[in-house]
Each structure stands twice: as C-alpha cells, then as structure tokens.
Short mmCIF file of the C-alpha atoms (twelve columns), coordinates in Angstrom:
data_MODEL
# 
_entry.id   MODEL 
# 
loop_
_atom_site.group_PDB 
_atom_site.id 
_atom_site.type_symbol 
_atom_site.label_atom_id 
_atom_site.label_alt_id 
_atom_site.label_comp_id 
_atom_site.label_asym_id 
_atom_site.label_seq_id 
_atom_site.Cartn_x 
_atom_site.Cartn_y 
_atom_site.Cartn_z 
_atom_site.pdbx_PDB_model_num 
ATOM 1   C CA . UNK A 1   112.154 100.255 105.091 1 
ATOM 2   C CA . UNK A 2   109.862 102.558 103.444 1 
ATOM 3   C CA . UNK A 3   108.113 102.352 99.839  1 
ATOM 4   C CA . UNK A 4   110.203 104.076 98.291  1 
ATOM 5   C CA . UNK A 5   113.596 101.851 98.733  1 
ATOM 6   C CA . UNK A 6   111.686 99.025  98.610  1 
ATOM 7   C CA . UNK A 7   110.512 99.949  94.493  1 
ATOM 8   C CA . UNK A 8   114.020 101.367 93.474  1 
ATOM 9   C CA . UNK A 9   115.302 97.561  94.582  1 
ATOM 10  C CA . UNK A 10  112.098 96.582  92.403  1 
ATOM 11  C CA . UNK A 11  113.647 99.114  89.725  1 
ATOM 12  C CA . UNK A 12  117.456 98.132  90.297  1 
ATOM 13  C CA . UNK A 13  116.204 94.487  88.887  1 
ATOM 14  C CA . UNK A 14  113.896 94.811  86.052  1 
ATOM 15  C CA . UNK A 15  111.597 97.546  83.583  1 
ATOM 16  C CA . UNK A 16  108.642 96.819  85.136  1 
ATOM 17  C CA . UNK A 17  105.608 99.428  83.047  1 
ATOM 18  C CA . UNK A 18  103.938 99.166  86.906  1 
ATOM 19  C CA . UNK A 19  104.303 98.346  90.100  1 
ATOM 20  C CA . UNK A 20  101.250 98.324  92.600  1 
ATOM 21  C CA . UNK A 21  101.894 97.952  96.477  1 
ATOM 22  C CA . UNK A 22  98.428  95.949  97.398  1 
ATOM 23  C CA . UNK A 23  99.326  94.774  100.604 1 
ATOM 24  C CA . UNK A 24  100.923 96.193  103.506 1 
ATOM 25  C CA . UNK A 25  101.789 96.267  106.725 1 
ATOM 26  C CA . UNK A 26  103.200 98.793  109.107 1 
ATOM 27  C CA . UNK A 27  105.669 99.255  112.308 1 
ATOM 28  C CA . UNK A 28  103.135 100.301 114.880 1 
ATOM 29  C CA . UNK A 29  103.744 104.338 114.733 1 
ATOM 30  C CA . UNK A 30  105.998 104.521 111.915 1 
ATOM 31  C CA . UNK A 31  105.332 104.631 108.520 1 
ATOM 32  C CA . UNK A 32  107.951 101.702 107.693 1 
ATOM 33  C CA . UNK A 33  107.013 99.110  105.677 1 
ATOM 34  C CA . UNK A 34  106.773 95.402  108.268 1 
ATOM 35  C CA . UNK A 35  105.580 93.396  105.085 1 
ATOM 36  C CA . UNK A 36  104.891 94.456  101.242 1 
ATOM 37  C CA . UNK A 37  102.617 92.354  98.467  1 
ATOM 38  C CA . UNK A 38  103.957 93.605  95.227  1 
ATOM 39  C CA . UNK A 39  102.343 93.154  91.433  1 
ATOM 40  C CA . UNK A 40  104.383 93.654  88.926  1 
ATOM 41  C CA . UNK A 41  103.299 94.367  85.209  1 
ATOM 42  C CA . UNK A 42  105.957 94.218  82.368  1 
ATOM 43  C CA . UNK A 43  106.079 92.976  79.023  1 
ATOM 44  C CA . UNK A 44  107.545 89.892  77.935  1 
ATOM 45  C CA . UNK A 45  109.571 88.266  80.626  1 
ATOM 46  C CA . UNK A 46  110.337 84.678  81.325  1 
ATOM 47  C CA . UNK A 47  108.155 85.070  85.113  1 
ATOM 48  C CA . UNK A 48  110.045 82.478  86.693  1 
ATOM 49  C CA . UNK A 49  113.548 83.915  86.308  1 
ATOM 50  C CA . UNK A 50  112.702 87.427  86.852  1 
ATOM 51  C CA . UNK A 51  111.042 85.995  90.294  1 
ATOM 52  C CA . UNK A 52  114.383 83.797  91.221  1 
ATOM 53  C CA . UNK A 53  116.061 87.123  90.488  1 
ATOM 54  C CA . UNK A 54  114.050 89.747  92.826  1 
ATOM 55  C CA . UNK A 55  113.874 87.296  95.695  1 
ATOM 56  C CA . UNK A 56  117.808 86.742  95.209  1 
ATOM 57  C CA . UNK A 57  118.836 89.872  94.348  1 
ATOM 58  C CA . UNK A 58  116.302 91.920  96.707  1 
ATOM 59  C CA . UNK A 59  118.070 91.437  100.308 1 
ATOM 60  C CA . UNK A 60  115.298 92.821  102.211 1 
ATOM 61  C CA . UNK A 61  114.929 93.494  106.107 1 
ATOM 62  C CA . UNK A 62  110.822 92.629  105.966 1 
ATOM 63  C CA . UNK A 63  108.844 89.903  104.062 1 
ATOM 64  C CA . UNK A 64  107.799 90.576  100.026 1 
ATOM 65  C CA . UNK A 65  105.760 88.807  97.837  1 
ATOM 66  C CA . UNK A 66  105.863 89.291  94.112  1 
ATOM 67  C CA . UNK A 67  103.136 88.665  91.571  1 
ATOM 68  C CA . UNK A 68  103.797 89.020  88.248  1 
ATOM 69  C CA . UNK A 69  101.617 89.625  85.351  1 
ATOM 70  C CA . UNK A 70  102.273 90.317  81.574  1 
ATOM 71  C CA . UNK A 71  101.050 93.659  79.944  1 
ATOM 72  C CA . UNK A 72  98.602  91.562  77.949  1 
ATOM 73  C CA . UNK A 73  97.867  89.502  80.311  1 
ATOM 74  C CA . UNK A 74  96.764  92.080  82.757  1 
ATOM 75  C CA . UNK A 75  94.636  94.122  80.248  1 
ATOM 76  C CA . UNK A 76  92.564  91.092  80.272  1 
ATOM 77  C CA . UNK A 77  92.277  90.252  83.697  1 
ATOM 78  C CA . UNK A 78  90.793  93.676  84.144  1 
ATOM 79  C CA . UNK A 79  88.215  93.216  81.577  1 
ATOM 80  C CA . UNK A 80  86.844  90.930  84.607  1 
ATOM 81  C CA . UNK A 81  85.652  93.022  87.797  1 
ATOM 82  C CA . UNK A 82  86.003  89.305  90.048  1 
ATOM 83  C CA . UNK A 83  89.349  89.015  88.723  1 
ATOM 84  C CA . UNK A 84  92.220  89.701  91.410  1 
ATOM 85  C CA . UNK A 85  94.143  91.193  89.204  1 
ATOM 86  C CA . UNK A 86  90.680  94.183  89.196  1 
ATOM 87  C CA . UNK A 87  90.773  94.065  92.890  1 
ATOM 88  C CA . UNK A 88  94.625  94.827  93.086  1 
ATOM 89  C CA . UNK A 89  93.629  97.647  90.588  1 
ATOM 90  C CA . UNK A 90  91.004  99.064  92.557  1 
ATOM 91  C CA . UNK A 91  92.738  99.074  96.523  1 
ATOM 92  C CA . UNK A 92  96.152  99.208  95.199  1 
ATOM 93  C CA . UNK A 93  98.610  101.821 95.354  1 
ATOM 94  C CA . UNK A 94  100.863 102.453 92.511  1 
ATOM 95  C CA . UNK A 95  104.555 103.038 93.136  1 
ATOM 96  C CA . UNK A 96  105.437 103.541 89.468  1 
ATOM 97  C CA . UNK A 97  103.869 104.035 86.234  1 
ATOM 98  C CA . UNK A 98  100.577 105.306 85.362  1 
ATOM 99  C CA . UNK A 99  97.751  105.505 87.861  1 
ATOM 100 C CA . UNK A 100 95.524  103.665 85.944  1 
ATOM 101 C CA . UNK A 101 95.525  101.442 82.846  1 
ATOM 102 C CA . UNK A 102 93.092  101.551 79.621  1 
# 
C-alpha cells in the first residue's frame, strides 16, 4: 500500500480540509507503506463517529492510526510550538490540502 491509496480511502470517507501523514513506516526496499499515523483536520464533525467510520470502512492491509482535530481547534494548537499538534505540523507530510496553515 502506498500513500496515495491509503488518502483516497481517507477521501472515499469524509471532506477532510487536511490530511498529514506524521508517522510512517516502510517495507524494507520498497516504498510501501508497513504502518501510517494519520491527522486529520476538518470542520465540524462528531470525532467519534467519523473515527468508528474510517476504522470500519477503511479495510486496510497495514496498521493506521487516526487523529482528528477540528479546523478551530487546530489553529490553536499551533499557536503553541510544544503542542503536538505544532510538531505534526513541522515533520509532517501533507497528503492533501494546503502545505501549511495561517
């Protein structure tokens, strides 16, 4: 599985206005994906059913973990450089949306 399938399953499920790949791990000489740590930022959702649905709806071959954050929410999580949200901002890699927020 590579990043690209694994963010249109991410897509197929909800309107996320980001998604940032902040922890991986690779198939020794391959670039396929052996684990993903996803954050997703969206507006307004109810967090708990949109995770229910990507971990039942996402049938995928290697562990993912989601972490889900509010637009709002993560505007002000950034505001604080200790925050993890700012670390997942800094080493991340975004799959979707823009490249950086503010």
């Amino acid at each position: 599985m590579n990043r690209k399938e694994l963010l249109d399953c991410v897509l197929a499920c909800c309107e996320p206005r980001r998604v940032i790949l902040y922890g991986e791990k690779f198939v020794v000489d391959s670039r396929d994906l052996k684990s993903a740590d996803l954050c997703i930022i969206l507006d307004e959702c109810d967090k708990k059913a949109l995770l229910n649905k990507l971990y039942l709806r996402i049938n995928m071959p290697i562990p993912v973990q989601f972490l889900l954050y509010h637009t709002d929410e993560w505007q002000t999580l950034l505001q604080d450089t200790g925050s993890y949200a700012s670390a997942i901002e800094k080493k991340g890699t975004v799959l979707y949306g823009e490249t950086a927020q503010g």
